[in-house]
PDB file of C-alpha atoms in Angstrom:
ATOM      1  CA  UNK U   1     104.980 119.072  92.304  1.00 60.00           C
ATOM      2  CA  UNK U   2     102.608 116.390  90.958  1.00 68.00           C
ATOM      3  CA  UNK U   3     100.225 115.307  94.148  1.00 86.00           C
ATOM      4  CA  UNK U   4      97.251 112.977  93.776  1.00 91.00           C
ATOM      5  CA  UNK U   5      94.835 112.804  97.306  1.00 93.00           C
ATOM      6  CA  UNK U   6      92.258 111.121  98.071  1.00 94.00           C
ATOM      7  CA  UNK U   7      89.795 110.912 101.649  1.00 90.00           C
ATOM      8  CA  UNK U   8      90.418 107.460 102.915  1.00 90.00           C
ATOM      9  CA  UNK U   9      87.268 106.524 104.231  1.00 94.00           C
ATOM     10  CA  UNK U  10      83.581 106.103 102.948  1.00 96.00           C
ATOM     11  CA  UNK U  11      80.964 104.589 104.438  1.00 97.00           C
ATOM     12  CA  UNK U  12      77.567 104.156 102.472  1.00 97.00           C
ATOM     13  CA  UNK U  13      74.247 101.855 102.714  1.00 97.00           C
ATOM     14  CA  UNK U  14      73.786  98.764 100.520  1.00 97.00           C
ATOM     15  CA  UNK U  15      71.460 100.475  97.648  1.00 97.00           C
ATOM     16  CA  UNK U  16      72.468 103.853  97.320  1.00 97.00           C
ATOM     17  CA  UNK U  17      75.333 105.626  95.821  1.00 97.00           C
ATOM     18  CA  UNK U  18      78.722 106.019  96.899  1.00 97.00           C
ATOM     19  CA  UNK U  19      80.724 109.149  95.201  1.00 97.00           C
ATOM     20  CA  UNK U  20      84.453 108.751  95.798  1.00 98.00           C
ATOM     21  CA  UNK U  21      86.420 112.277  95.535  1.00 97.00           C
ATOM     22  CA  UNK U  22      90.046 112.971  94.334  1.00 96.00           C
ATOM     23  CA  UNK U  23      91.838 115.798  93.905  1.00 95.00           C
ATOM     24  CA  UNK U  24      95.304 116.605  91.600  1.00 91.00           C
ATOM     25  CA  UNK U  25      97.680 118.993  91.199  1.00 88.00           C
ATOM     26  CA  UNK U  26      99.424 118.454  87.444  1.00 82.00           C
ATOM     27  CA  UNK U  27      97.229 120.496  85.670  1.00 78.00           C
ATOM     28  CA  UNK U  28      99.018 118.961  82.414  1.00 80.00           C
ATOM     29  CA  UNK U  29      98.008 115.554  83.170  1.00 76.00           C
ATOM     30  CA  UNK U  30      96.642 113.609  80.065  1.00 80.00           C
ATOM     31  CA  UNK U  31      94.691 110.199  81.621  1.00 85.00           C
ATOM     32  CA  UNK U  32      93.055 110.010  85.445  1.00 91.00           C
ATOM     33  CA  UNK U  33      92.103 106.612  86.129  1.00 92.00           C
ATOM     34  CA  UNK U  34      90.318 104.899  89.073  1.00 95.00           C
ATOM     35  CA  UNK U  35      91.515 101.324  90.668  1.00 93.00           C
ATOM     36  CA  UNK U  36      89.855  98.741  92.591  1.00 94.00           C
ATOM     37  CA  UNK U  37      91.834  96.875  95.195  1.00 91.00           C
ATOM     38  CA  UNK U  38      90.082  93.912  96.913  1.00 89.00           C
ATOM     39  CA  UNK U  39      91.570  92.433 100.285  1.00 83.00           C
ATOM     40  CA  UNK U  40      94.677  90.959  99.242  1.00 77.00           C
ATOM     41  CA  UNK U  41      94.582  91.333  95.891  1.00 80.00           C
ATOM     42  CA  UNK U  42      96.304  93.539  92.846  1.00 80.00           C
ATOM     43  CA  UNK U  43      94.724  96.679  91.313  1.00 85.00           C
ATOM     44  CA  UNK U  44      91.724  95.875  88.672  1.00 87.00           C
ATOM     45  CA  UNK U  45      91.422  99.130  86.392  1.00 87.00           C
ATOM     46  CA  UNK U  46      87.914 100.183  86.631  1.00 92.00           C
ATOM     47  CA  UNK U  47      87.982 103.186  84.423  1.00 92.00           C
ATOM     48  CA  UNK U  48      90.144 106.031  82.865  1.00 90.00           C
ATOM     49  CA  UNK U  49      89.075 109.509  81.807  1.00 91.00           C
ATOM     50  CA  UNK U  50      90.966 111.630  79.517  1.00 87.00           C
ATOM     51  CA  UNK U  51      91.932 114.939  80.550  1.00 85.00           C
ATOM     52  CA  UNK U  52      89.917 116.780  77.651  1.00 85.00           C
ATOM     53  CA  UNK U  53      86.776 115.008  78.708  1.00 89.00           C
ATOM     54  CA  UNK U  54      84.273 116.191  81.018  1.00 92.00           C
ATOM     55  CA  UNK U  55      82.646 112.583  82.173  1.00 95.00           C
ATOM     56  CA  UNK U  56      82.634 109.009  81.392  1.00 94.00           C
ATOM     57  CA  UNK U  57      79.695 106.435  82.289  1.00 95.00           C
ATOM     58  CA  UNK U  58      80.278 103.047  82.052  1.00 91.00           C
ATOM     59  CA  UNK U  59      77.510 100.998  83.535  1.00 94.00           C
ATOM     60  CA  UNK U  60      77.394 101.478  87.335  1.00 96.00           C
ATOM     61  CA  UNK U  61      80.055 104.131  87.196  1.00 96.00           C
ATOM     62  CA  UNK U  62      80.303 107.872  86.246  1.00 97.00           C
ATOM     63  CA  UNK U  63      83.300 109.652  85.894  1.00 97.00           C
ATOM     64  CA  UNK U  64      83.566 113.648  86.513  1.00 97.00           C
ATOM     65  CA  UNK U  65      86.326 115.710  85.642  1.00 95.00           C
ATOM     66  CA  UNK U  66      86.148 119.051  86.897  1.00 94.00           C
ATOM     67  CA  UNK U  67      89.788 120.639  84.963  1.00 91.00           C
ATOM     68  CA  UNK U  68      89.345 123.870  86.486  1.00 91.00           C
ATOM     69  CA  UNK U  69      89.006 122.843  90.326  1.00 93.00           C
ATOM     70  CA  UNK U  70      91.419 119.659  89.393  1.00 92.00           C
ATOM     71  CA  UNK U  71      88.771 117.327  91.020  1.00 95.00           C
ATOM     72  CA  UNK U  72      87.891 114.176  89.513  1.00 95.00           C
ATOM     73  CA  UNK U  73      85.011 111.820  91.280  1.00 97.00           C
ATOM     74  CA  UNK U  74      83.696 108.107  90.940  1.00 97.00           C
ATOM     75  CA  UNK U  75      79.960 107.745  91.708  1.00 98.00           C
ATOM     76  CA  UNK U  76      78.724 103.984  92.141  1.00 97.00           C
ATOM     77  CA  UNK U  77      74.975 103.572  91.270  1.00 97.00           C
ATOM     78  CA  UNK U  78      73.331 101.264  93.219  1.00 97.00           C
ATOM     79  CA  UNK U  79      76.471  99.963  95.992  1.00 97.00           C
ATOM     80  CA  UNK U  80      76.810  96.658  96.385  1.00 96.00           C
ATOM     81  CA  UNK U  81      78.739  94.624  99.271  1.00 95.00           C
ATOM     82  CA  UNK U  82      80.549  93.278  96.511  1.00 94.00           C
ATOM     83  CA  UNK U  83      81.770  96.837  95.869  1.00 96.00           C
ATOM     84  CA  UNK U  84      83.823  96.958  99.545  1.00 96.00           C
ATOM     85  CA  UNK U  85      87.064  97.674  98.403  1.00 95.00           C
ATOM     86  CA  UNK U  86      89.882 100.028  98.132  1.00 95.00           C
ATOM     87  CA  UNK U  87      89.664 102.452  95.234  1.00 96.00           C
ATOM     88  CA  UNK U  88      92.959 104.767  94.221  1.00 94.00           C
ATOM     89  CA  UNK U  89      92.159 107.421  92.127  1.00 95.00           C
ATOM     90  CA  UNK U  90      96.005 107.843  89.789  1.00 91.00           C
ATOM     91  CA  UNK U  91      97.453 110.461  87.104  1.00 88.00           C
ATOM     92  CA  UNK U  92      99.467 110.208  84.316  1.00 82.00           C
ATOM     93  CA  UNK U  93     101.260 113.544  84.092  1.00 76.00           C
ATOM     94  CA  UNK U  94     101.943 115.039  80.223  1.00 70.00           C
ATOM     95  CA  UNK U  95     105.456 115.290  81.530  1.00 67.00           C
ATOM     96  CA  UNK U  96     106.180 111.703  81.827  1.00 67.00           C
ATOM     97  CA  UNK U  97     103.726 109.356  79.406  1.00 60.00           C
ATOM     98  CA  UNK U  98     105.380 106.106  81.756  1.00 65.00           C
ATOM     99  CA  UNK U  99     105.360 107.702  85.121  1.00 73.00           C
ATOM    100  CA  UNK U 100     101.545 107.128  87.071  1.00 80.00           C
ATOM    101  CA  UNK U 101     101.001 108.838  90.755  1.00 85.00           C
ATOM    102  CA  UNK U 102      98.540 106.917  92.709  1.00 88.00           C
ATOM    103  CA  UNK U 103      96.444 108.524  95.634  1.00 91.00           C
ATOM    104  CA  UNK U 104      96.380 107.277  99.045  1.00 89.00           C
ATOM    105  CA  UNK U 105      93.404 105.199  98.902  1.00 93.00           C
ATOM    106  CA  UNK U 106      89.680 105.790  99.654  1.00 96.00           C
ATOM    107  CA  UNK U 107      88.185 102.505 101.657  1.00 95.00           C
ATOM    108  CA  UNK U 108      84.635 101.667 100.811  1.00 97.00           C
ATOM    109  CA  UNK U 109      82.510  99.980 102.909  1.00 96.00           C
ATOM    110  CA  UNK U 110      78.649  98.558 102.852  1.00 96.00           C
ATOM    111  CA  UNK U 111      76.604  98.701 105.592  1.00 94.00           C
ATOM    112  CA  UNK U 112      73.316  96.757 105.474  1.00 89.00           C
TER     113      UNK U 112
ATOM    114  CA  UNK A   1      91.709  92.606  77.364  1.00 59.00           C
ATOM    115  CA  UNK A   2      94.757  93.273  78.415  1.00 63.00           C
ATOM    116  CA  UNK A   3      96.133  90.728  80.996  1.00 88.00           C
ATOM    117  CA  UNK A   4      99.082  90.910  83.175  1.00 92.00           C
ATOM    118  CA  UNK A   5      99.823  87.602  85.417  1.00 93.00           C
ATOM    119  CA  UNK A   6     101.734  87.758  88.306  1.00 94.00           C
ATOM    120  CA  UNK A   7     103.175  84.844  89.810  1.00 95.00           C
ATOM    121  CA  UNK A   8     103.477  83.403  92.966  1.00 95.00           C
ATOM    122  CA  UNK A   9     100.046  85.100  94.343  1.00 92.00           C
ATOM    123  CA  UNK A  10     102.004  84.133  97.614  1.00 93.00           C
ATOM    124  CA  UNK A  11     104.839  83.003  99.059  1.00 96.00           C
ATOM    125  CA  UNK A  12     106.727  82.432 102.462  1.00 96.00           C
ATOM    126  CA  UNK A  13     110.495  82.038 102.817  1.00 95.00           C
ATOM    127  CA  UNK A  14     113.356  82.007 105.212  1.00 96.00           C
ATOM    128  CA  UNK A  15     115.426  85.011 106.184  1.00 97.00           C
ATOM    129  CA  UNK A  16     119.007  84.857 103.854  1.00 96.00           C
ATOM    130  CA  UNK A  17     116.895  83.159 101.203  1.00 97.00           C
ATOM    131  CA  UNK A  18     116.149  85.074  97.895  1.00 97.00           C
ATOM    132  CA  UNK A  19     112.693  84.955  96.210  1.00 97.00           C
ATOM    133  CA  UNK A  20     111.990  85.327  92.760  1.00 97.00           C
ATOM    134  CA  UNK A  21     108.538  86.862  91.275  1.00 97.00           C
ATOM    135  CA  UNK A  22     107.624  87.120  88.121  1.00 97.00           C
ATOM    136  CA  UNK A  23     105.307  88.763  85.883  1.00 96.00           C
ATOM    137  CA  UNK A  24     103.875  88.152  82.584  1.00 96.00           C
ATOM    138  CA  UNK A  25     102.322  90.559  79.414  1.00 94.00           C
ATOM    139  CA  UNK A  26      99.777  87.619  78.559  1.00 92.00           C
ATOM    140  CA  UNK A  27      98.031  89.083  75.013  1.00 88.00           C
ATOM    141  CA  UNK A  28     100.588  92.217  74.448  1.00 91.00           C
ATOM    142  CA  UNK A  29     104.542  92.881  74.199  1.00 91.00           C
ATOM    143  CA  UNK A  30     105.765  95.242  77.294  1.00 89.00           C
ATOM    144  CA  UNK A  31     108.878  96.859  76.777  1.00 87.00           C
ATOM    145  CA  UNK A  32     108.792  98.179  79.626  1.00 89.00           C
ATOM    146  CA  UNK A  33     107.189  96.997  82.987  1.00 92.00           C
ATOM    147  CA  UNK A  34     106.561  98.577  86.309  1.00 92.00           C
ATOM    148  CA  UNK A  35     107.321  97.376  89.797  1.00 94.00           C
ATOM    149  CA  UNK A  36     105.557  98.474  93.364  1.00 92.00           C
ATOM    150  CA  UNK A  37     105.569  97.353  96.910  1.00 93.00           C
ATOM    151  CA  UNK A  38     102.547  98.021  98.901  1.00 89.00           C
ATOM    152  CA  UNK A  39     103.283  98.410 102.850  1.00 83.00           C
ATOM    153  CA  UNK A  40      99.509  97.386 104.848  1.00 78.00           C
ATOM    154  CA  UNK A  41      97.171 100.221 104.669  1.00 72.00           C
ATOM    155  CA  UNK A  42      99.672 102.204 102.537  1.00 76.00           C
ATOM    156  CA  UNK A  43      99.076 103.212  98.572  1.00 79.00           C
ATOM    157  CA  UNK A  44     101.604 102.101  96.312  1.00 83.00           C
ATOM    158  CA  UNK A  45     105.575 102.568  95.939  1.00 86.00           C
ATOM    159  CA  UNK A  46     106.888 102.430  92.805  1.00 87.00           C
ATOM    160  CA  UNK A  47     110.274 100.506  93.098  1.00 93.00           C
ATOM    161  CA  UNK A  48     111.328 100.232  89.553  1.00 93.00           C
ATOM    162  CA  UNK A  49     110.946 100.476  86.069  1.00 92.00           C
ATOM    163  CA  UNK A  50     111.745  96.814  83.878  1.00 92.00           C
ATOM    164  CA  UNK A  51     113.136  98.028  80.624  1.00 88.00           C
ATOM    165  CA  UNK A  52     113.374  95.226  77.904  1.00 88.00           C
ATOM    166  CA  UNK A  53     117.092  94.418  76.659  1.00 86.00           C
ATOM    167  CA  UNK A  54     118.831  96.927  79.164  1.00 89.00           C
ATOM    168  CA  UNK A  55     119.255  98.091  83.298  1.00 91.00           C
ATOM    169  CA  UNK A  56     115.881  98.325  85.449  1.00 93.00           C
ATOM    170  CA  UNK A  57     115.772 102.241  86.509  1.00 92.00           C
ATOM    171  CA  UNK A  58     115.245 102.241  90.177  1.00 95.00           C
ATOM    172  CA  UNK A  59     113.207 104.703  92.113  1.00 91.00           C
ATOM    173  CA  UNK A  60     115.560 106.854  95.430  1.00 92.00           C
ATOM    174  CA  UNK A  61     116.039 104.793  97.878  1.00 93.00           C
ATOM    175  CA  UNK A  62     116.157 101.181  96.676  1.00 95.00           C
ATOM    176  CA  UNK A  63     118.389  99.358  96.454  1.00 94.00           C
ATOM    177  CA  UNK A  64     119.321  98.082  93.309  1.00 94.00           C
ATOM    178  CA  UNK A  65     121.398  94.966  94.765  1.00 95.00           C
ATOM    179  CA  UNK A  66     118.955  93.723  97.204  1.00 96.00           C
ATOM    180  CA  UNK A  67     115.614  93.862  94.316  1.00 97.00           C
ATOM    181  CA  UNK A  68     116.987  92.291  91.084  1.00 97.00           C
ATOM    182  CA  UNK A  69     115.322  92.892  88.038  1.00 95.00           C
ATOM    183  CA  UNK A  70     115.654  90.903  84.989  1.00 93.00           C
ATOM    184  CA  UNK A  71     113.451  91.921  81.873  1.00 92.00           C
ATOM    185  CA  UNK A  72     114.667  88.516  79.414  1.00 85.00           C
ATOM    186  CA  UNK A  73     112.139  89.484  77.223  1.00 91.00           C
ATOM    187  CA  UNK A  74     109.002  91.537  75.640  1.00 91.00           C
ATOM    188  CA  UNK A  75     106.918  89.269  77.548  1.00 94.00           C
ATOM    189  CA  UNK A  76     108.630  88.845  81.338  1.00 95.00           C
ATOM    190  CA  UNK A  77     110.176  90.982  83.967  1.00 96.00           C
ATOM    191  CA  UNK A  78     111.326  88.936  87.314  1.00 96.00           C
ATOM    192  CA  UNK A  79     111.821  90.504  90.622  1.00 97.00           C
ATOM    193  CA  UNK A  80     114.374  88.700  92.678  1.00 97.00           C
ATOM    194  CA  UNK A  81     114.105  89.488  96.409  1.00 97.00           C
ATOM    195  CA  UNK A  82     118.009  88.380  97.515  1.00 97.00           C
ATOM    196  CA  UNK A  83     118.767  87.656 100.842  1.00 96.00           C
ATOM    197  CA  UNK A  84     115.382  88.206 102.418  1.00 96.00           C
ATOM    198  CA  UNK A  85     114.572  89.869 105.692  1.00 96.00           C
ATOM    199  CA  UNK A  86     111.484  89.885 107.537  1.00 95.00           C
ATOM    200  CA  UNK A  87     111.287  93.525 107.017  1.00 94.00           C
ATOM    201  CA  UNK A  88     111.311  92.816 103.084  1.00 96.00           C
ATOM    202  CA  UNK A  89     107.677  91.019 103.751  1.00 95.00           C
ATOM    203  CA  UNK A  90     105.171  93.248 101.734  1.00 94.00           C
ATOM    204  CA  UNK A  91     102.698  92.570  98.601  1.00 93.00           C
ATOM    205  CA  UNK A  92     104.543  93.353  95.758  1.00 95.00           C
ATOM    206  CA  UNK A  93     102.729  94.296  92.486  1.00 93.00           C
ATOM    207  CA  UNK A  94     104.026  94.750  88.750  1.00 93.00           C
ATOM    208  CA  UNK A  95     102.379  96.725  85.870  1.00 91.00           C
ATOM    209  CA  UNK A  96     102.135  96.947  82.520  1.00 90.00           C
ATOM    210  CA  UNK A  97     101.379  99.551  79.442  1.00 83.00           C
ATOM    211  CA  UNK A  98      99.844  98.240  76.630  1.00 82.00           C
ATOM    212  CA  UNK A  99     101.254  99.874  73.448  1.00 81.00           C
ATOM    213  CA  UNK A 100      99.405 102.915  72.282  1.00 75.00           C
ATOM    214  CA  UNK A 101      99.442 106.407  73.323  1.00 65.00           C
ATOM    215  CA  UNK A 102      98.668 106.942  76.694  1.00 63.00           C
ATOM    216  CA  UNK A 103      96.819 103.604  77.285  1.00 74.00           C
ATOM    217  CA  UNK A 104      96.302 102.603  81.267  1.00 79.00           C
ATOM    218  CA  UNK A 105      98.297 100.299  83.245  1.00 81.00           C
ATOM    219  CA  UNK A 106      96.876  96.712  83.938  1.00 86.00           C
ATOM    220  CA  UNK A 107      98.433  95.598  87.273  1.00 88.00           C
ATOM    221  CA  UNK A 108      99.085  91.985  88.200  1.00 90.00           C
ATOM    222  CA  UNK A 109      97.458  89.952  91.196  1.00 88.00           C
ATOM    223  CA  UNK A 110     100.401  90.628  93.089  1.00 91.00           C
ATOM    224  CA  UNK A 111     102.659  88.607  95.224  1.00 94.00           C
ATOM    225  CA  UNK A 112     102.422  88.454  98.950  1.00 93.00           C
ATOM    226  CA  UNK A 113     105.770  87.924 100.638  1.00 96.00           C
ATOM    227  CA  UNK A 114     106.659  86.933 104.291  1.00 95.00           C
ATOM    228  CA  UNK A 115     109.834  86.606 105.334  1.00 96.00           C
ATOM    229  CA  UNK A 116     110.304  84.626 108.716  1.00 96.00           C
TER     230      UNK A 116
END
């Protein structure tokens, strides 16, 4: 079956940089794609990956894909407090171009 | 970018009431739109998928009478709570696809409901 998880805590100090794991099990899956979730507040796409690339950088962010160990990771340069926040780590599996499985949510929080 | 609006951000109602919620493709034309409810703590439950011009397809396990949805157009899918319970209160989130192949979702604000 098509399984997307995630650890659901990480704790990290103000400065250096948090790396945010995620696993998968669709090994036909086309996009992998990391969301933000503030406190009471809706998903904010942060960055997608396609499944025939290796890594994306984008600023503060770097995206590995690791296809053969089905691992894909978020590293944050530089954490801020302003990056406290829930981030869900989602696949869109070949089989179904409008069907997206979301992970269970890693929390990050900044300690001073 | 792409912008999906969600609206009410919030909203509190009576039990036996109904609740509607709406959300908005702001720059692109969504034939079809996604709906989840988040429980606190928990990821998030897809409910339903809005198709433009024809029945919502609902995920096992909801019910299709109790969460209306209504996709009037290529711009708008509304999720009507009916008959509200205090169980029903959750944040409830919609999503869109941009057209192309394979591009992301864009997620609304989402609506927090209570139900008292």
């Amino acid at each position: 079956g098509e399984d997307v998880e995630q650890s659901l805590f990480l704790s990290v100090r103000e400065g250096d940089s948090s790396v945010i794991n995620c696993t998968y099990t669709d090994s036909s899956s086309t996009y992998l794609y990391w969301y933000k979730q503030e406190p009471g507040a809706g998903l904010q796409l942060l960055t997608y990956i396609f499944s025939n690339m290796d890594m994306k950088q984008d600023q503060r962010l770097t995206v590995l894909l690791n296809k053969k160990d089905k691992h894909l990771s978020l590293r944050i340069a530089d954490t801020q407090t302003g990056d406290s926040a829930i981030y869900f780590c989602a696949e869109t599996p070949y089989s179904s171009a409008s069907k997206i499985i979301f992970g269970s949510g890693t929390r990050l929080s900044i300690r001073p | 970018g792409a912008v999906v609006s969600q609206h009410p951000s919030w909203v509190i109602c009576k039990s036996g009431t109904s609740v509607k919620i709406e959300c908005r493709s702001l720059d692109f034309q969504a034939t079809t739109m996604f709906w989840y409810r988040q429980f606190p703590k928990q990821s998030l439950m897809l409910m339903a998928t809005s198709n433009e011009g024809s029945k919502a397809t609902y995920e096992q396990g909801v019910e299709k009478d109790k969460f209306l949805i209504n996709h009037a157009s290529l711009t708008l899918s509304t999720l009507t709570v009916t008959s509200a319970h205090p169980e029903d209160s959750s944040f409830y989130i919609c999503s869109a696809r941009p057209p192309g192949v394979n591009s992301p979702l864009h997620f609304g604000n989402g609506t927090r409901l209570t139900v008292t």
